[in-house]
Amino acid sequence: MAVAALEKESAEMASAANPHKPAVSIKGLDVTFGGGEGAVTALSGISVDIPQGSLVTMLGPSGCGKSTLLRAIADLVPASAGEIAVLGRTPEQARKERNFSFVFQDSTLLPWRSAIDNVRLPLEVGGGGKAHAEPEALLELVGLKGREKALPAELSGGMRQRVSIARALVTKPKILLMDEPFGALDEITRDKLNEELLRIWQETGTTVMFVTHSIPEAAFLGQYVLVLASHPGRVKEFMPIDLPYPRKLKLRDTIEFVRITAHLRQLLEEC
Ligand SMILES: Nc1ncnc2c1ncn2[C@@H]1O[C@H](COP(=O)(O)OP(=O)(O)OP(=O)(O)O)[C@@H](O)[C@H]1O
Ligand SMILES: [Mg+2]
């Protein structure tokens, strides 16, 4: 399928969805690891609604529970208390229905499979049946047309992350959970992928939750920034970023942008 067809189909899917129902609704979530004296309360009393189709970035000090929050949504760690609804389903149901995909910090590609075969992998592992995107069109969407046959070792770190993003999109997830996906990349590559992620987000209509340690990255990408405080992990602020899309990198030189990052820095210092 050509990219244009993919975009049209995604836009139709997005408009068919109820924009008023949150993509992810979290109420009073606690996550505690271990028991007894060694118990660690990673998250305490988290309540937040992630609007459908939004791009929410997450900031907070190391250990405040950002990864744990994404993992709880993805059914990778259990909630100790409270509720998580993913498009009205439990995380387990949402996982089985493939409503979300996860992108990790280090690309987790299989080294012996080509780029295109890595993108195809979720379709082979989870069985067919459900509608899916064409791997070729996805590699084109992430700017890797012509590199379909390359092995991961033949690609740069940034290219490998692009393949990971294409792989995450192949099941047509309604929600993309991204845990510091560009954290290991040099600044120029990261900037480029930031712009590309915004383009992909706008073209696919997917809800994105994106963890980062970079204040400028959080402000540049996010429609909202969820700031978490630590010990225990809790919501410090859910801040709308009132800057229009499409956003280009030079936005970061504007006074509005600098004001927003200064406010976020202040919030983080208080965490
Ligand atoms: N599987 C686990 N078992 C026990 N404790 C855990 C587990 N996973 C996370 N924790 C603890 O939960 C807390 C939150 O960890 P988490 O990895 O979610 O933080 P984070 O905000 O993602 O940090 P970073 O920014 O360094 O990635 C930490 O105290 C961590 O030690
Ligand atoms: Mg983490």
mmCIF file of C-alpha atoms and ligand atoms in Angstrom:
data_model
loop_
_atom_site.group_PDB
_atom_site.id
_atom_site.type_symbol
_atom_site.label_atom_id
_atom_site.label_comp_id
_atom_site.label_asym_id
_atom_site.label_seq_id
_atom_site.Cartn_x
_atom_site.Cartn_y
_atom_site.Cartn_z
ATOM 1 C CA MET A 1 0.000 0.000 0.000
ATOM 2 C CA ALA A 2 1.300 3.459 -0.827
ATOM 3 C CA VAL A 3 1.939 5.987 1.928
ATOM 4 C CA ALA A 4 -0.987 8.123 0.705
ATOM 5 C CA ALA A 5 -3.403 5.193 1.099
ATOM 6 C CA LEU A 6 -2.007 4.434 4.532
ATOM 7 C CA GLU A 7 -2.489 8.041 5.607
ATOM 8 C CA LYS A 8 -6.050 8.146 4.292
ATOM 9 C CA GLU A 9 -6.978 4.957 6.102
ATOM 10 C CA SER A 10 -5.383 6.147 9.354
ATOM 11 C CA ALA A 11 -7.196 9.479 9.160
ATOM 12 C CA GLU A 12 -10.503 7.634 8.656
ATOM 13 C CA MET A 13 -9.783 5.434 11.654
ATOM 14 C CA ALA A 14 -8.926 8.470 13.775
ATOM 15 C CA SER A 15 -12.083 10.347 12.851
ATOM 16 C CA ALA A 16 -14.246 7.278 13.501
ATOM 17 C CA ALA A 17 -12.953 7.142 17.067
ATOM 18 C CA ASN A 18 -14.815 9.064 19.762
ATOM 19 C CA PRO A 19 -12.613 12.081 20.469
ATOM 20 C CA HIS A 20 -14.231 12.619 23.862
ATOM 21 C CA LYS A 21 -13.273 9.246 25.284
ATOM 22 C CA PRO A 22 -9.725 9.353 26.665
ATOM 23 C CA ALA A 23 -7.214 7.052 25.024
ATOM 24 C CA VAL A 24 -5.877 6.210 28.470
ATOM 25 C CA SER A 25 -7.701 6.959 31.703
ATOM 26 C CA ILE A 26 -5.858 6.442 34.974
ATOM 27 C CA LYS A 27 -7.552 6.756 38.352
ATOM 28 C CA GLY A 28 -5.840 6.482 41.723
ATOM 29 C CA LEU A 29 -3.070 4.232 40.398
ATOM 30 C CA ASP A 30 -0.550 2.831 42.878
ATOM 31 C CA VAL A 31 2.284 0.520 41.862
ATOM 32 C CA THR A 32 4.355 -1.088 44.613
ATOM 33 C CA PHE A 33 7.216 -3.489 43.981
ATOM 34 C CA GLY A 34 8.071 -6.189 46.508
ATOM 35 C CA GLY A 35 6.602 -6.539 49.946
ATOM 36 C CA GLY A 36 7.426 -6.018 53.614
ATOM 37 C CA GLU A 37 10.283 -3.721 54.553
ATOM 38 C CA GLY A 38 11.822 -3.869 51.094
ATOM 39 C CA ALA A 39 8.655 -2.657 49.337
ATOM 40 C CA VAL A 40 9.173 0.216 46.892
ATOM 41 C CA THR A 41 6.208 2.450 46.104
ATOM 42 C CA ALA A 42 6.989 3.446 42.546
ATOM 43 C CA LEU A 43 3.713 5.256 41.858
ATOM 44 C CA SER A 44 1.138 6.654 44.249
ATOM 45 C CA GLY A 45 -2.294 8.081 43.489
ATOM 46 C CA ILE A 46 -1.729 8.773 39.797
ATOM 47 C CA SER A 47 -4.840 10.140 38.101
ATOM 48 C CA VAL A 48 -4.703 11.505 34.578
ATOM 49 C CA ASP A 49 -6.663 11.296 31.320
ATOM 50 C CA ILE A 50 -4.738 11.143 28.064
ATOM 51 C CA PRO A 51 -6.946 12.585 25.291
ATOM 52 C CA GLN A 52 -7.399 10.517 22.151
ATOM 53 C CA GLY A 53 -5.054 11.485 19.368
ATOM 54 C CA SER A 54 -2.901 13.608 21.663
ATOM 55 C CA LEU A 55 0.858 13.592 22.042
ATOM 56 C CA VAL A 56 1.766 13.608 25.738
ATOM 57 C CA THR A 57 5.377 13.804 26.843
ATOM 58 C CA MET A 58 6.455 12.749 30.331
ATOM 59 C CA LEU A 59 9.220 14.355 32.379
ATOM 60 C CA GLY A 60 10.463 13.676 35.887
ATOM 61 C CA PRO A 61 13.571 12.887 37.892
ATOM 62 C CA SER A 62 15.245 9.521 37.462
ATOM 63 C CA GLY A 63 13.385 6.877 39.444
ATOM 64 C CA CYS A 64 10.096 8.834 39.672
ATOM 65 C CA GLY A 65 8.241 6.046 37.883
ATOM 66 C CA LYS A 66 7.926 7.179 34.245
ATOM 67 C CA SER A 67 8.819 3.758 32.846
ATOM 68 C CA THR A 68 6.666 2.071 35.469
ATOM 69 C CA LEU A 69 3.683 4.160 34.384
ATOM 70 C CA LEU A 70 4.138 3.193 30.724
ATOM 71 C CA ARG A 71 4.665 -0.420 31.740
ATOM 72 C CA ALA A 72 1.498 -0.464 33.833
ATOM 73 C CA ILE A 73 -0.482 0.876 30.859
ATOM 74 C CA ALA A 74 1.137 -1.805 28.673
ATOM 75 C CA ASP A 75 0.231 -4.618 31.099
ATOM 76 C CA LEU A 76 3.904 -5.282 31.827
ATOM 77 C CA VAL A 77 3.569 -4.511 35.552
ATOM 78 C CA PRO A 78 0.385 -4.946 37.612
ATOM 79 C CA ALA A 79 -1.403 -2.080 39.377
ATOM 80 C CA SER A 80 -1.388 -2.461 43.172
ATOM 81 C CA ALA A 81 -4.451 -0.201 43.450
ATOM 82 C CA GLY A 82 -6.545 2.020 41.210
ATOM 83 C CA GLU A 83 -7.643 1.627 37.622
ATOM 84 C CA ILE A 84 -6.230 1.964 34.142
ATOM 85 C CA ALA A 85 -8.537 2.012 31.132
ATOM 86 C CA VAL A 86 -7.016 1.831 27.666
ATOM 87 C CA LEU A 87 -9.770 2.889 25.263
ATOM 88 C CA GLY A 88 -12.217 1.620 27.837
ATOM 89 C CA ARG A 89 -10.509 -1.787 28.151
ATOM 90 C CA THR A 90 -8.239 -3.230 30.822
ATOM 91 C CA PRO A 91 -4.508 -3.166 29.948
ATOM 92 C CA GLU A 92 -4.650 -6.946 29.472
ATOM 93 C CA GLN A 93 -7.550 -6.738 27.011
ATOM 94 C CA ALA A 94 -5.878 -3.827 25.220
ATOM 95 C CA ARG A 95 -2.666 -5.856 24.900
ATOM 96 C CA LYS A 96 -4.524 -8.848 23.485
ATOM 97 C CA GLU A 97 -6.402 -6.597 21.064
ATOM 98 C CA ARG A 98 -3.118 -4.921 20.132
ATOM 99 C CA ASN A 99 -4.400 -1.464 20.865
ATOM 100 C CA PHE A 100 -0.939 -0.186 21.736
ATOM 101 C CA SER A 101 2.711 -0.696 20.824
ATOM 102 C CA PHE A 102 5.862 -0.028 22.854
ATOM 103 C CA VAL A 103 9.119 1.533 21.661
ATOM 104 C CA PHE A 104 12.069 1.154 24.034
ATOM 105 C CA GLN A 105 15.208 3.270 24.473
ATOM 106 C CA ASP A 106 17.501 0.824 22.731
ATOM 107 C CA SER A 107 16.141 -0.613 19.565
ATOM 108 C CA THR A 108 15.233 -4.223 20.205
ATOM 109 C CA LEU A 109 15.578 -5.431 16.642
ATOM 110 C CA LEU A 110 16.512 -9.020 15.859
ATOM 111 C CA PRO A 111 20.061 -8.779 14.448
ATOM 112 C CA TRP A 112 19.674 -11.587 11.934
ATOM 113 C CA ARG A 113 16.550 -10.162 10.307
ATOM 114 C CA SER A 114 16.518 -7.388 7.718
ATOM 115 C CA ALA A 115 14.796 -4.072 8.416
ATOM 116 C CA ILE A 116 11.659 -5.156 6.580
ATOM 117 C CA ASP A 117 11.580 -8.549 8.304
ATOM 118 C CA ASN A 118 11.907 -6.836 11.683
ATOM 119 C CA VAL A 119 8.950 -4.623 10.818
ATOM 120 C CA ARG A 120 6.964 -7.742 9.823
ATOM 121 C CA LEU A 121 7.784 -9.560 13.046
ATOM 122 C CA PRO A 122 4.735 -8.521 15.148
ATOM 123 C CA LEU A 123 2.456 -9.807 12.380
ATOM 124 C CA GLU A 124 4.151 -13.216 12.478
ATOM 125 C CA VAL A 125 4.317 -13.445 16.271
ATOM 126 C CA GLY A 126 0.754 -12.362 16.981
ATOM 127 C CA GLY A 127 -0.825 -14.221 14.083
ATOM 128 C CA GLY A 128 -2.728 -12.576 11.278
ATOM 129 C CA GLY A 129 -6.361 -11.655 11.178
ATOM 130 C CA LYS A 130 -6.331 -8.087 12.362
ATOM 131 C CA ALA A 131 -5.897 -5.264 9.866
ATOM 132 C CA HIS A 132 -2.306 -4.187 9.608
ATOM 133 C CA ALA A 133 -0.184 -1.650 7.797
ATOM 134 C CA GLU A 134 2.103 -2.597 4.939
ATOM 135 C CA PRO A 135 5.703 -2.908 6.153
ATOM 136 C CA GLU A 136 7.051 -1.351 2.931
ATOM 137 C CA ALA A 137 4.864 1.732 3.320
ATOM 138 C CA LEU A 138 5.903 2.078 6.958
ATOM 139 C CA LEU A 139 9.608 1.994 6.127
ATOM 140 C CA GLU A 140 8.888 4.725 3.588
ATOM 141 C CA LEU A 141 6.943 6.670 6.237
ATOM 142 C CA VAL A 142 9.957 6.647 8.574
ATOM 143 C CA GLY A 143 12.319 7.649 5.758
ATOM 144 C CA LEU A 144 13.977 4.277 5.111
ATOM 145 C CA LYS A 145 12.814 3.526 1.595
ATOM 146 C CA GLY A 146 15.587 1.611 -0.144
ATOM 147 C CA ARG A 147 17.007 0.143 3.076
ATOM 148 C CA GLU A 148 14.443 -2.658 3.418
ATOM 149 C CA LYS A 149 17.026 -5.427 3.071
ATOM 150 C CA ALA A 150 19.636 -3.913 5.433
ATOM 151 C CA LEU A 151 20.496 -5.785 8.611
ATOM 152 C CA PRO A 152 20.378 -3.827 11.906
ATOM 153 C CA ALA A 153 24.207 -3.880 12.106
ATOM 154 C CA GLU A 154 24.319 -2.093 8.746
ATOM 155 C CA LEU A 155 22.129 0.765 10.015
ATOM 156 C CA SER A 156 22.966 3.708 12.275
ATOM 157 C CA GLY A 157 21.390 4.019 15.745
ATOM 158 C CA GLY A 158 18.919 6.583 14.436
ATOM 159 C CA MET A 159 17.953 4.336 11.529
ATOM 160 C CA ARG A 160 17.467 1.408 13.904
ATOM 161 C CA GLN A 161 15.097 3.512 16.004
ATOM 162 C CA ARG A 162 13.200 4.394 12.830
ATOM 163 C CA VAL A 163 12.830 0.673 12.113
ATOM 164 C CA SER A 164 11.599 0.187 15.699
ATOM 165 C CA ILE A 165 8.987 2.898 15.172
ATOM 166 C CA ALA A 166 7.885 1.324 11.882
ATOM 167 C CA ARG A 167 7.650 -2.038 13.632
ATOM 168 C CA ALA A 168 5.561 -0.493 16.408
ATOM 169 C CA LEU A 169 3.150 0.953 13.830
ATOM 170 C CA VAL A 170 2.673 -2.245 11.804
ATOM 171 C CA THR A 171 -0.196 -3.483 13.971
ATOM 172 C CA LYS A 172 -1.919 -0.088 13.537
ATOM 173 C CA PRO A 173 -1.923 0.631 17.259
ATOM 174 C CA LYS A 174 -4.212 3.347 18.501
ATOM 175 C CA ILE A 175 -1.617 4.211 21.157
ATOM 176 C CA LEU A 176 2.159 4.382 20.893
ATOM 177 C CA LEU A 177 4.071 4.140 24.185
ATOM 178 C CA MET A 178 7.645 5.409 23.807
ATOM 179 C CA ASP A 179 10.195 5.155 26.636
ATOM 180 C CA GLU A 180 13.132 7.488 25.922
ATOM 181 C CA PRO A 181 13.251 6.281 22.310
ATOM 182 C CA PHE A 182 15.809 8.882 21.234
ATOM 183 C CA GLY A 183 17.817 9.029 24.479
ATOM 184 C CA ALA A 184 20.875 7.280 23.053
ATOM 185 C CA LEU A 185 21.118 9.365 19.885
ATOM 186 C CA ASP A 186 23.298 12.381 19.083
ATOM 187 C CA GLU A 187 21.574 15.757 19.195
ATOM 188 C CA ILE A 188 21.281 16.327 15.451
ATOM 189 C CA THR A 189 19.787 12.885 14.804
ATOM 190 C CA ARG A 190 17.462 13.343 17.744
ATOM 191 C CA ASP A 191 16.278 16.719 16.408
ATOM 192 C CA LYS A 192 15.569 15.159 13.060
ATOM 193 C CA LEU A 193 13.635 12.270 14.576
ATOM 194 C CA ASN A 194 11.661 14.718 16.738
ATOM 195 C CA GLU A 195 10.417 16.460 13.590
ATOM 196 C CA GLU A 196 9.746 13.122 11.940
ATOM 197 C CA LEU A 197 7.825 11.825 14.930
ATOM 198 C CA LEU A 198 5.557 14.882 14.782
ATOM 199 C CA ARG A 199 4.957 14.252 11.100
ATOM 200 C CA ILE A 200 4.189 10.561 11.704
ATOM 201 C CA TRP A 201 1.902 11.446 14.613
ATOM 202 C CA GLN A 202 -0.039 13.907 12.464
ATOM 203 C CA GLU A 203 -0.225 11.492 9.541
ATOM 204 C CA THR A 204 -1.387 8.481 11.537
ATOM 205 C CA GLY A 205 -3.587 10.086 14.213
ATOM 206 C CA THR A 206 -2.098 7.738 16.830
ATOM 207 C CA THR A 207 -2.111 8.784 20.493
ATOM 208 C CA VAL A 208 1.510 9.033 21.676
ATOM 209 C CA MET A 209 2.891 8.870 25.229
ATOM 210 C CA PHE A 210 6.583 9.731 25.137
ATOM 211 C CA VAL A 211 9.032 9.628 28.079
ATOM 212 C CA THR A 212 12.108 11.837 27.933
ATOM 213 C CA HIS A 213 14.718 13.423 30.180
ATOM 214 C CA SER A 214 15.072 16.398 27.853
ATOM 215 C CA ILE A 215 13.010 19.467 28.738
ATOM 216 C CA PRO A 216 13.281 20.947 25.201
ATOM 217 C CA GLU A 217 12.268 17.620 23.658
ATOM 218 C CA ALA A 218 9.249 17.358 25.992
ATOM 219 C CA ALA A 219 8.142 20.911 25.182
ATOM 220 C CA PHE A 220 8.821 20.674 21.454
ATOM 221 C CA LEU A 221 6.867 17.453 20.938
ATOM 222 C CA GLY A 222 4.131 17.593 23.529
ATOM 223 C CA GLN A 223 0.600 18.859 23.285
ATOM 224 C CA TYR A 224 0.750 18.238 27.016
ATOM 225 C CA VAL A 225 3.660 17.559 29.340
ATOM 226 C CA LEU A 226 2.978 15.254 32.267
ATOM 227 C CA VAL A 227 5.477 16.153 34.982
ATOM 228 C CA LEU A 228 5.991 13.484 37.629
ATOM 229 C CA ALA A 229 7.544 14.050 41.058
ATOM 230 C CA SER A 230 9.362 11.292 42.926
ATOM 231 C CA HIS A 231 9.283 9.459 46.266
ATOM 232 C CA PRO A 232 6.662 8.328 45.648
ATOM 233 C CA GLY A 233 6.001 8.900 41.945
ATOM 234 C CA ARG A 234 3.034 11.242 41.603
ATOM 235 C CA VAL A 235 1.629 13.814 39.196
ATOM 236 C CA LYS A 236 3.204 17.206 39.667
ATOM 237 C CA GLU A 237 1.495 18.903 36.723
ATOM 238 C CA PHE A 238 -0.291 18.073 33.493
ATOM 239 C CA MET A 239 0.662 21.092 31.469
ATOM 240 C CA PRO A 240 -0.814 21.987 28.059
ATOM 241 C CA ILE A 241 1.767 23.352 25.625
ATOM 242 C CA ASP A 242 0.032 26.102 23.782
ATOM 243 C CA LEU A 243 2.129 26.180 20.631
ATOM 244 C CA PRO A 244 0.604 25.465 17.213
ATOM 245 C CA TYR A 245 1.477 22.495 15.003
ATOM 246 C CA PRO A 246 3.121 21.816 12.659
ATOM 247 C CA ARG A 247 6.157 22.666 14.776
ATOM 248 C CA LYS A 248 9.584 23.156 13.262
ATOM 249 C CA LEU A 249 12.873 23.111 15.153
ATOM 250 C CA LYS A 250 13.331 26.887 14.959
ATOM 251 C CA LEU A 251 10.319 27.155 17.282
ATOM 252 C CA ARG A 252 12.820 26.415 20.057
ATOM 253 C CA ASP A 253 14.429 29.837 19.534
ATOM 254 C CA THR A 254 11.221 31.742 20.248
ATOM 255 C CA ILE A 255 10.535 33.554 23.490
ATOM 256 C CA GLU A 256 7.310 31.560 24.059
ATOM 257 C CA PHE A 257 9.240 28.316 23.865
ATOM 258 C CA VAL A 258 11.951 29.541 26.229
ATOM 259 C CA ARG A 259 9.270 30.616 28.720
ATOM 260 C CA ILE A 260 7.693 27.157 28.610
ATOM 261 C CA THR A 261 10.992 25.347 29.139
ATOM 262 C CA ALA A 262 11.867 27.717 32.005
ATOM 263 C CA HIS A 263 8.563 26.852 33.682
ATOM 264 C CA LEU A 264 9.159 23.125 33.180
ATOM 265 C CA ARG A 265 12.667 23.473 34.623
ATOM 266 C CA GLN A 266 11.228 25.218 37.664
ATOM 267 C CA LEU A 267 8.672 22.431 38.131
ATOM 268 C CA LEU A 268 11.372 19.775 37.877
ATOM 269 C CA GLU A 269 13.526 21.538 40.448
ATOM 270 C CA GLU A 270 10.612 21.309 42.862
ATOM 271 C CA CYS A 271 10.110 17.572 42.229
HETATM 272 N N1 LIG B 1 10.771 -4.539 38.500
HETATM 273 C C1 LIG B 1 11.049 -3.748 39.543
HETATM 274 N N2 LIG B 1 11.270 -4.266 40.767
HETATM 275 C C2 LIG B 1 11.513 -3.473 41.825
HETATM 276 N N3 LIG B 1 11.569 -2.131 41.780
HETATM 277 C C3 LIG B 1 11.368 -1.556 40.583
HETATM 278 C C4 LIG B 1 11.100 -2.323 39.409
HETATM 279 N N4 LIG B 1 10.938 -1.476 38.374
HETATM 280 C C5 LIG B 1 11.101 -0.230 38.868
HETATM 281 N N5 LIG B 1 11.365 -0.275 40.208
HETATM 282 C C6 LIG B 1 11.565 0.886 41.077
HETATM 283 O O1 LIG B 1 10.470 1.780 40.860
HETATM 284 C C7 LIG B 1 10.938 3.127 40.873
HETATM 285 C C8 LIG B 1 10.579 3.789 39.559
HETATM 286 O O2 LIG B 1 11.365 3.215 38.517
HETATM 287 P P1 LIG B 1 11.194 3.626 36.992
HETATM 288 O O3 LIG B 1 12.107 2.771 36.216
HETATM 289 O O4 LIG B 1 9.768 3.608 36.654
HETATM 290 O O5 LIG B 1 11.709 5.141 37.019
HETATM 291 P P2 LIG B 1 11.964 6.131 35.807
HETATM 292 O O6 LIG B 1 11.243 7.409 36.133
HETATM 293 O O7 LIG B 1 11.636 5.481 34.527
HETATM 294 O O8 LIG B 1 13.535 6.377 35.923
HETATM 295 P P3 LIG B 1 14.600 6.715 34.761
HETATM 296 O O9 LIG B 1 14.355 8.153 34.412
HETATM 297 O O10 LIG B 1 15.917 6.525 35.432
HETATM 298 O O11 LIG B 1 14.376 5.774 33.623
HETATM 299 C C9 LIG B 1 12.430 3.074 41.164
HETATM 300 O O12 LIG B 1 12.614 3.247 42.535
HETATM 301 C C10 LIG B 1 12.806 1.670 40.754
HETATM 302 O O13 LIG B 1 13.902 1.198 41.499
HETATM 303 MG MG MG B 2 12.734 4.909 32.850
#
